Each structure stands twice: as C-alpha cells, then as structure tokens.
Amino acid sequence: MRVQVAIVGGGPSGQLLGRLLQQAGIDAVILERQSGDYVLGRIRAGVLEQVCIDLMDEAGVGERMHREGLIHGGFDMLFNGERHRIDMEQLTGGKHVMVYGQTELTRDLMDARRAAGLTTIYQAGNVTVHDFDTAKPRVRYEKDGQTHEIECDFIAGCDGFHGICRASIPRRAIHEYEKTYPFGWLGVLSETPPVHEELIYANSPRGFALCSQRSHSRSRYYLQVPLTDKVEDWSDETFWQELRLRLDPDAREKLVTGPSIEKSIAPLRSFVTEPMHFGRMFLAGDAAHIVPPTGAKGLNLAATDVKYLSGALIEFYQDRSEAAIGHYSERCLRRIWRAERFSWWFTSLMHRFPENGEIGQKFQEAELDYLVNSRAASTSLAENYVGLPL
Ligand code: APR
Ligand code: PHB
C-alpha cells in the first residue's frame, strides 16, 4: 500500500488528523493497535477549549458536540471548607469551555471516518516505523498472521505516551523532560446527576478532589490517592464516603451516589519531548507530551498539535513548501510549555504534599487566599483555564 501520510494511533489525535487531511484531499491511513471499542472504552478528561471546539467545527464533526456539550462559564475552587467561584466569562471577556467527553469526541471522528469509507486498520500488531530519516518512510504491521508494508511521504506519530514512534527516534536526537508526582487520581464515572452545575476543584486536608461531569445525568469524580493504592482497595461505598469528607457541607448534602460504571487509578506526570519530529516523522498529542490532568489540558494540546501538523502538511502538498513543517515543533512547543507550566502549578496548588511539611501547606493556603481575592490572580487562572491564545 502507498499513502501520503501514515498515521500511527487512532486516539483523538490520530482521528482528528485523519479527518483534517481527508478534507484537504490528502490520502492517509490510520493504524491502531487496539479495537475501536477498546479505544472508546478509555475514560479521559472532557473539557474543551474554544480552539478545540473550533477545530471540531472545521472538521465538520461538531454537530452532536454543540447539541450535547455543556457550556461552562466558571468553576468553583473549594478550600478551608468554602467554595469560591472563578467567573471565567467575566474575567476573560466572555470566554468559556465546553464539557464534552473525550470518548464522544473520538466517537464522532470515528463515525465520520467510517461514513467517508476511509481506512483504519484496527488491531494492527507489531507496528514498526522505518526510513523516516529519508524521503521514503515505511511502516510495517502485522494483521491476521501476515506482515504488511505501507510506503508514505510522512509518518504521524499519534500513538500516545507508550507508543513506538517516539521510542524509534535515536536517543541522541531528542531530549525528554519529565516529572512524576507522588500520588495518583482515582476516578469514578457514575450514572448520577452532578453534585453542582459547574466543576468543583477541592483542596482538602484529606487530599485533592474534583467533581466533574459528562452530562446532566452522568458524573465524573476524582480523589487524590497514594500511588500504592489499587482500584480493588476502593469499593464504591468507600469512594463516596471519602469524597463526601473532602467536600463542603452543601455539596456533601447534595451529592447523589450510585454504582460506578468505571473506576480507575491514573498516575500523574509532566513530560515533554523536544523536538517533536525527526526527519519525516512528526509526533503529536500524548506521544510527545503529557500533562497532569488538573486543568484538563491534555486533549486541548493534542488538538492544537494536530491543527499545526495538518496545516503544515497541507501547505507542503498544496504549495510545495517545507516552511511550515520545518516550524511545526517550535510552534507547538511554545503553547505546550505554557500549558505544562499551568498544569504543574494547578496540580501543586491543589494537592496534598506531606513531604513539603506544614510550611508548604501554609504557602498553599496563602496562595489560594490570594487567588480568589485578587482580580489579577483570578484572571491569570481563568485565562489559562479557557486556553491561552494560539
Ligand atoms: N501501534 C498502533 N497504535 C498504537 C501503538 C502502536 N505501537 N501504541 C499505541 N497506539 C495507540 C493506542 O492504542 C491509542 O489508541 O495510539 C493511540 C494513542 O491515543 P491516546 O493515548 O489517546 O493519545 P492521543 O490521541 O494523543 O490523545 C491525547 O489523550 O491521554 C489523553 O489527555 C490526553 O486528551 C489527551 C489525549
Ligand atoms: C474530567 O471530567 O475528567 C476532568 C475535568 C477537569 C479536569 C480533569 C478531568 O481538570
């Protein structure tokens, strides 16, 4: 098989890239290690910045998102037992975010791809990338006991943090920056109405908690837990009990509990690869960078990488110009580092770090007090949350 672009990974990055290239008449194949159902079974944050909303519209797949997505003009910060609303709309001159599950966004893109009759090879085994330092890269994979080879002009590494694209780049050619955090997030999805119409980020003496949602009838909650905890250690009952203890009296009263439909623990990490390309292979999304989930920047960063990458590839084919592909990494990294800084800061502010001692906690309390009582500090939080300009 020969295509212009071989996309490795069929998560949100790979699907969105495939769609934007298709609209420009560029021929691409997507190779995904898992099945489509498996990809849709992964529950991740779903808070879309305007840039991501616009991109879904540009891709012509925004219809259901606008129908079902929930516009949020603010969120609550809970500390010292009290809630303080960050009015994003007011602080940023009318900007907001949209709550729409990442699963749903991925499903919309997959459906559009299927309807257009384009190829996605699911359950592609042992995918390997070759000759991407030449003008004729190749990708090999196994399917139904046979080895196949694809020739292409470019490889797009959209294969997530554990993918093979970044791992295939010679070590000397890239630099990786990494920070891990000494706790994880235990998440529960439940078919219950959200405790509040907006999100609540809680800094409690018992650890961080987040009250999020997927719709008016489906909630997503998280608790900071030690990395040594296992999902089996947490029954639904112990989860709800602990969540209640981390909330304010009003939320505690209003919380509606029910059986979990998904429960998982995710570690937190800050990670960036520089540069985001090697020869004719370009990395996008989680393959190149990870943020801790506080502030929900992961999907939004993936979307902007894809916006820049699709634009650069379109320029290459339409104008025969390599200028934009040459600037791809630099363009993405400026936005990535700003979101990395914000996610690290928001994580540091909201979680318990016993290793920082009593004084660390006092610094947090003072910063939270400043944050909600200074318009300048609230504006900084709000403008980062809605997404910094491109
Ligand atoms: N061959 C083929 N596919 C692979 C391989 C491989 N060797 N390794 C991984 N994949 C697939 C995974 O199965 C997954 O479906 O690549 C896909 C990568 O998807 P994601 O991990 O969702 O990454 P991305 O599409 O960049 O999406 C970024 O995900 O983690 C969140 O917060 C993050 O919202 C952001 C989004
Ligand atoms: C989520 O709904 O999963 C979510 C929302 C906001 C975050 C992180 C996760 O900051």
mmCIF file of C-alpha atoms in Angstrom, residues 96-329:
data_model
loop_
_atom_site.group_PDB
_atom_site.id
_atom_site.type_symbol
_atom_site.label_atom_id
_atom_site.label_comp_id
_atom_site.label_asym_id
_atom_site.label_seq_id
_atom_site.Cartn_x
_atom_site.Cartn_y
_atom_site.Cartn_z
ATOM 1 C CA HIS A 96 -15.857 29.694 28.294
ATOM 2 C CA VAL A 97 -15.118 25.974 27.970
ATOM 3 C CA MET A 98 -17.323 23.103 26.858
ATOM 4 C CA VAL A 99 -17.773 19.893 28.825
ATOM 5 C CA TYR A 100 -17.959 17.075 26.253
ATOM 6 C CA GLY A 101 -16.447 13.646 26.897
ATOM 7 C CA GLN A 102 -13.279 12.785 25.054
ATOM 8 C CA THR A 103 -14.885 9.449 24.255
ATOM 9 C CA GLU A 104 -17.751 11.222 22.495
ATOM 10 C CA LEU A 105 -15.395 13.452 20.529
ATOM 11 C CA THR A 106 -13.404 10.401 19.413
ATOM 12 C CA ARG A 107 -16.605 8.565 18.515
ATOM 13 C CA ASP A 108 -17.788 11.475 16.326
ATOM 14 C CA LEU A 109 -14.481 11.432 14.449
ATOM 15 C CA MET A 110 -14.519 7.636 14.055
ATOM 16 C CA ASP A 111 -18.100 7.721 12.745
ATOM 17 C CA ALA A 112 -17.227 10.415 10.205
ATOM 18 C CA ARG A 113 -14.222 8.412 9.038
ATOM 19 C CA ARG A 114 -16.286 5.268 8.634
ATOM 20 C CA ALA A 115 -19.028 7.166 6.783
ATOM 21 C CA ALA A 116 -16.411 8.524 4.360
ATOM 22 C CA GLY A 117 -15.218 4.975 3.673
ATOM 23 C CA LEU A 118 -11.639 5.669 4.784
ATOM 24 C CA THR A 119 -9.247 3.010 6.016
ATOM 25 C CA THR A 120 -8.477 2.493 9.675
ATOM 26 C CA ILE A 121 -6.618 -0.703 10.395
ATOM 27 C CA TYR A 122 -7.622 -1.759 13.900
ATOM 28 C CA GLN A 123 -5.740 -4.440 15.827
ATOM 29 C CA ALA A 124 -2.624 -3.746 13.784
ATOM 30 C CA GLY A 125 0.058 -5.809 15.527
ATOM 31 C CA ASN A 126 3.739 -5.067 15.952
ATOM 32 C CA VAL A 127 3.720 -1.721 14.129
ATOM 33 C CA THR A 128 7.258 -0.566 13.244
ATOM 34 C CA VAL A 129 8.472 2.605 11.532
ATOM 35 C CA HIS A 130 11.409 2.697 9.077
ATOM 36 C CA ASP A 131 13.493 5.085 6.968
ATOM 37 C CA PHE A 132 11.848 8.196 8.356
ATOM 38 C CA ASP A 133 15.177 9.989 8.013
ATOM 39 C CA THR A 134 14.739 9.663 4.224
ATOM 40 C CA ALA A 135 12.075 10.957 1.807
ATOM 41 C CA LYS A 136 10.562 7.446 1.618
ATOM 42 C CA PRO A 137 9.484 6.315 5.075
ATOM 43 C CA ARG A 138 7.772 2.961 5.538
ATOM 44 C CA VAL A 139 5.543 1.468 8.201
ATOM 45 C CA ARG A 140 5.158 -2.259 8.784
ATOM 46 C CA TYR A 141 2.461 -4.038 10.744
ATOM 47 C CA GLU A 142 1.001 -7.477 11.235
ATOM 48 C CA LYS A 143 -2.622 -8.369 10.755
ATOM 49 C CA ASP A 144 -4.249 -11.809 10.632
ATOM 50 C CA GLY A 145 -0.862 -13.524 10.695
ATOM 51 C CA GLN A 146 0.549 -11.553 7.748
ATOM 52 C CA THR A 147 3.109 -8.766 7.587
ATOM 53 C CA HIS A 148 2.135 -5.688 5.558
ATOM 54 C CA GLU A 149 4.141 -2.690 4.483
ATOM 55 C CA ILE A 150 2.993 0.858 3.764
ATOM 56 C CA GLU A 151 5.087 3.360 1.837
ATOM 57 C CA CYS A 152 4.446 7.007 2.578
ATOM 58 C CA ASP A 153 5.792 10.556 2.457
ATOM 59 C CA PHE A 154 5.299 11.242 6.173
ATOM 60 C CA ILE A 155 4.639 9.332 9.380
ATOM 61 C CA ALA A 156 2.465 10.973 12.041
ATOM 62 C CA GLY A 157 3.233 9.528 15.473
ATOM 63 C CA CYS A 158 -0.136 9.855 17.236
ATOM 64 C CA ASP A 159 0.410 6.715 19.278
ATOM 65 C CA GLY A 160 0.290 8.095 22.797
ATOM 66 C CA PHE A 161 2.825 8.056 25.611
ATOM 67 C CA HIS A 162 3.584 4.320 25.329
ATOM 68 C CA GLY A 163 3.701 4.287 21.523
ATOM 69 C CA ILE A 164 6.532 3.191 19.267
ATOM 70 C CA CYS A 165 7.101 6.351 17.224
ATOM 71 C CA ARG A 166 8.889 8.417 19.849
ATOM 72 C CA ALA A 167 10.703 5.286 21.035
ATOM 73 C CA SER A 168 12.063 4.722 17.483
ATOM 74 C CA ILE A 169 13.812 8.110 17.307
ATOM 75 C CA PRO A 170 17.559 7.859 18.018
ATOM 76 C CA ARG A 171 18.149 8.868 21.652
ATOM 77 C CA ARG A 172 20.780 11.434 20.695
ATOM 78 C CA ALA A 173 18.276 13.315 18.517
ATOM 79 C CA ILE A 174 15.709 14.167 21.200
ATOM 80 C CA HIS A 175 15.600 15.444 24.735
ATOM 81 C CA GLU A 176 12.936 14.342 27.199
ATOM 82 C CA TYR A 177 11.873 16.384 30.234
ATOM 83 C CA GLU A 178 9.948 14.531 32.911
ATOM 84 C CA LYS A 179 8.432 14.969 36.350
ATOM 85 C CA THR A 180 6.336 12.406 38.173
ATOM 86 C CA TYR A 181 4.081 13.166 41.141
ATOM 87 C CA PRO A 182 3.867 11.121 44.350
ATOM 88 C CA PHE A 183 0.146 10.311 44.032
ATOM 89 C CA GLY A 184 -2.490 9.256 41.529
ATOM 90 C CA TRP A 185 -6.105 10.124 40.684
ATOM 91 C CA LEU A 186 -8.790 7.585 41.467
ATOM 92 C CA GLY A 187 -11.672 8.294 39.069
ATOM 93 C CA VAL A 188 -15.276 7.120 39.204
ATOM 94 C CA LEU A 189 -17.884 7.516 36.481
ATOM 95 C CA SER A 190 -21.491 7.129 37.601
ATOM 96 C CA GLU A 191 -24.958 7.499 36.141
ATOM 97 C CA THR A 192 -25.939 10.128 38.709
ATOM 98 C CA PRO A 193 -26.706 13.850 38.338
ATOM 99 C CA PRO A 194 -23.627 16.023 39.014
ATOM 100 C CA VAL A 195 -23.391 17.497 42.503
ATOM 101 C CA HIS A 196 -23.133 21.018 41.038
ATOM 102 C CA GLU A 197 -23.822 22.596 37.645
ATOM 103 C CA GLU A 198 -20.135 23.533 37.291
ATOM 104 C CA LEU A 199 -16.880 21.774 38.234
ATOM 105 C CA ILE A 200 -15.557 21.886 41.801
ATOM 106 C CA TYR A 201 -11.787 21.692 42.410
ATOM 107 C CA ALA A 202 -11.213 20.942 46.092
ATOM 108 C CA ASN A 203 -8.089 21.312 48.202
ATOM 109 C CA SER A 204 -8.985 19.459 51.395
ATOM 110 C CA PRO A 205 -6.822 18.392 54.345
ATOM 111 C CA ARG A 206 -7.584 14.810 53.222
ATOM 112 C CA GLY A 207 -6.277 15.476 49.690
ATOM 113 C CA PHE A 208 -7.493 16.833 46.377
ATOM 114 C CA ALA A 209 -10.953 16.055 44.978
ATOM 115 C CA LEU A 210 -12.630 17.022 41.722
ATOM 116 C CA CYS A 211 -16.336 16.969 40.923
ATOM 117 C CA SER A 212 -16.757 16.851 37.154
ATOM 118 C CA GLN A 213 -19.456 15.638 34.799
ATOM 119 C CA ARG A 214 -20.243 14.288 31.363
ATOM 120 C CA SER A 215 -23.901 15.358 31.125
ATOM 121 C CA HIS A 216 -26.825 16.378 33.344
ATOM 122 C CA SER A 217 -27.210 12.754 34.368
ATOM 123 C CA ARG A 218 -23.636 11.451 34.345
ATOM 124 C CA SER A 219 -20.922 12.432 36.816
ATOM 125 C CA ARG A 220 -17.179 12.017 36.951
ATOM 126 C CA TYR A 221 -15.406 12.347 40.306
ATOM 127 C CA TYR A 222 -11.752 12.072 41.286
ATOM 128 C CA LEU A 223 -9.785 11.668 44.507
ATOM 129 C CA GLN A 224 -6.071 12.093 45.138
ATOM 130 C CA VAL A 225 -4.821 8.689 46.348
ATOM 131 C CA PRO A 226 -1.409 7.212 47.208
ATOM 132 C CA LEU A 227 0.310 5.545 44.257
ATOM 133 C CA THR A 228 0.370 2.310 46.218
ATOM 134 C CA ASP A 229 -3.456 2.106 46.271
ATOM 135 C CA LYS A 230 -5.181 -0.372 43.973
ATOM 136 C CA VAL A 231 -8.636 0.042 42.457
ATOM 137 C CA GLU A 232 -9.698 -3.098 44.375
ATOM 138 C CA ASP A 233 -8.923 -1.237 47.625
ATOM 139 C CA TRP A 234 -11.778 1.154 46.856
ATOM 140 C CA SER A 235 -15.355 -0.113 46.964
ATOM 141 C CA ASP A 236 -17.979 2.311 45.659
ATOM 142 C CA GLU A 237 -19.051 2.922 49.250
ATOM 143 C CA THR A 238 -15.559 3.877 50.463
ATOM 144 C CA PHE A 239 -15.138 6.148 47.432
ATOM 145 C CA TRP A 240 -18.360 8.086 48.108
ATOM 146 C CA GLN A 241 -17.587 8.287 51.802
ATOM 147 C CA GLU A 242 -14.133 9.732 51.164
ATOM 148 C CA LEU A 243 -15.443 12.158 48.547
ATOM 149 C CA ARG A 244 -18.041 13.464 50.992
ATOM 150 C CA LEU A 245 -15.327 14.109 53.558
ATOM 151 C CA ARG A 246 -13.408 16.249 51.055
ATOM 152 C CA LEU A 247 -16.412 18.432 50.111
ATOM 153 C CA ASP A 248 -18.132 21.404 51.761
ATOM 154 C CA PRO A 249 -21.351 20.837 53.774
ATOM 155 C CA ASP A 250 -23.619 21.999 50.930
ATOM 156 C CA ALA A 251 -22.053 19.706 48.325
ATOM 157 C CA ARG A 252 -21.927 16.840 50.824
ATOM 158 C CA GLU A 253 -25.655 17.234 51.295
ATOM 159 C CA LYS A 254 -26.410 17.396 47.570
ATOM 160 C CA LEU A 255 -24.130 14.579 46.427
ATOM 161 C CA VAL A 256 -26.117 11.809 44.737
ATOM 162 C CA THR A 257 -24.278 8.488 44.764
ATOM 163 C CA GLY A 258 -24.811 5.318 42.758
ATOM 164 C CA PRO A 259 -22.937 2.337 41.348
ATOM 165 C CA SER A 260 -19.717 3.161 39.491
ATOM 166 C CA ILE A 261 -19.701 2.339 35.787
ATOM 167 C CA GLU A 262 -15.949 2.861 35.532
ATOM 168 C CA LYS A 263 -13.284 3.119 38.191
ATOM 169 C CA SER A 264 -9.555 3.507 37.584
ATOM 170 C CA ILE A 265 -6.369 4.969 39.021
ATOM 171 C CA ALA A 266 -4.098 7.099 36.837
ATOM 172 C CA PRO A 267 -0.601 8.289 37.762
ATOM 173 C CA LEU A 268 0.254 11.964 37.199
ATOM 174 C CA ARG A 269 3.135 13.063 35.010
ATOM 175 C CA SER A 270 4.587 16.125 33.312
ATOM 176 C CA PHE A 271 6.549 15.154 30.197
ATOM 177 C CA VAL A 272 7.796 16.911 27.065
ATOM 178 C CA THR A 273 9.905 15.700 24.113
ATOM 179 C CA GLU A 274 11.977 18.182 22.132
ATOM 180 C CA PRO A 275 11.920 18.438 19.184
ATOM 181 C CA MET A 276 8.648 16.846 18.096
ATOM 182 C CA HIS A 277 9.961 15.458 14.837
ATOM 183 C CA PHE A 278 12.811 13.501 13.340
ATOM 184 C CA GLY A 279 13.205 13.593 9.578
ATOM 185 C CA ARG A 280 9.819 12.780 8.058
ATOM 186 C CA MET A 281 8.221 11.575 11.288
ATOM 187 C CA PHE A 282 6.186 14.040 13.386
ATOM 188 C CA LEU A 283 4.867 13.427 16.899
ATOM 189 C CA ALA A 284 1.522 14.802 18.063
ATOM 190 C CA GLY A 285 -0.507 14.595 21.286
ATOM 191 C CA ASP A 286 0.436 12.266 24.129
ATOM 192 C CA ALA A 287 3.225 10.737 22.004
ATOM 193 C CA ALA A 288 5.129 13.996 22.526
ATOM 194 C CA HIS A 289 3.888 15.366 25.844
ATOM 195 C CA ILE A 290 1.856 14.591 28.952
ATOM 196 C CA VAL A 291 0.349 16.983 31.468
ATOM 197 C CA PRO A 292 -1.081 16.073 34.864
ATOM 198 C CA PRO A 293 -4.885 16.201 34.431
ATOM 199 C CA THR A 294 -5.547 19.153 36.782
ATOM 200 C CA GLY A 295 -6.991 21.756 34.394
ATOM 201 C CA ALA A 296 -7.716 19.227 31.608
ATOM 202 C CA LYS A 297 -5.166 20.462 29.092
ATOM 203 C CA GLY A 298 -4.196 17.082 27.516
ATOM 204 C CA LEU A 299 -6.805 16.873 24.787
ATOM 205 C CA ASN A 300 -6.580 20.592 24.014
ATOM 206 C CA LEU A 301 -2.830 20.376 23.475
ATOM 207 C CA ALA A 302 -3.296 17.330 21.269
ATOM 208 C CA ALA A 303 -5.844 19.279 19.210
ATOM 209 C CA THR A 304 -3.503 22.231 18.680
ATOM 210 C CA ASP A 305 -0.616 19.947 17.642
ATOM 211 C CA VAL A 306 -2.948 18.414 15.075
ATOM 212 C CA LYS A 307 -4.102 21.822 13.888
ATOM 213 C CA TYR A 308 -0.486 22.853 13.240
ATOM 214 C CA LEU A 309 0.527 19.499 11.760
ATOM 215 C CA SER A 310 -2.395 19.272 9.368
ATOM 216 C CA GLY A 311 -1.788 22.881 8.315
ATOM 217 C CA ALA A 312 1.903 22.178 7.695
ATOM 218 C CA LEU A 313 1.204 19.030 5.660
ATOM 219 C CA ILE A 314 -1.469 20.803 3.614
ATOM 220 C CA GLU A 315 0.993 23.605 2.874
ATOM 221 C CA PHE A 316 3.563 21.013 1.814
ATOM 222 C CA TYR A 317 1.224 19.351 -0.683
ATOM 223 C CA GLN A 318 -0.560 22.456 -1.935
ATOM 224 C CA ASP A 319 2.328 24.934 -2.127
ATOM 225 C CA ARG A 320 5.285 22.525 -2.240
ATOM 226 C CA SER A 321 6.666 24.472 0.725
ATOM 227 C CA GLU A 322 8.533 22.849 3.617
ATOM 228 C CA ALA A 323 8.456 26.049 5.694
ATOM 229 C CA ALA A 324 5.574 25.076 7.967
ATOM 230 C CA ILE A 325 6.724 21.507 8.552
ATOM 231 C CA GLY A 326 10.092 22.989 9.480
ATOM 232 C CA HIS A 327 8.448 25.182 12.116
ATOM 233 C CA TYR A 328 5.993 22.583 13.422
ATOM 234 C CA SER A 329 7.861 21.590 16.563
#
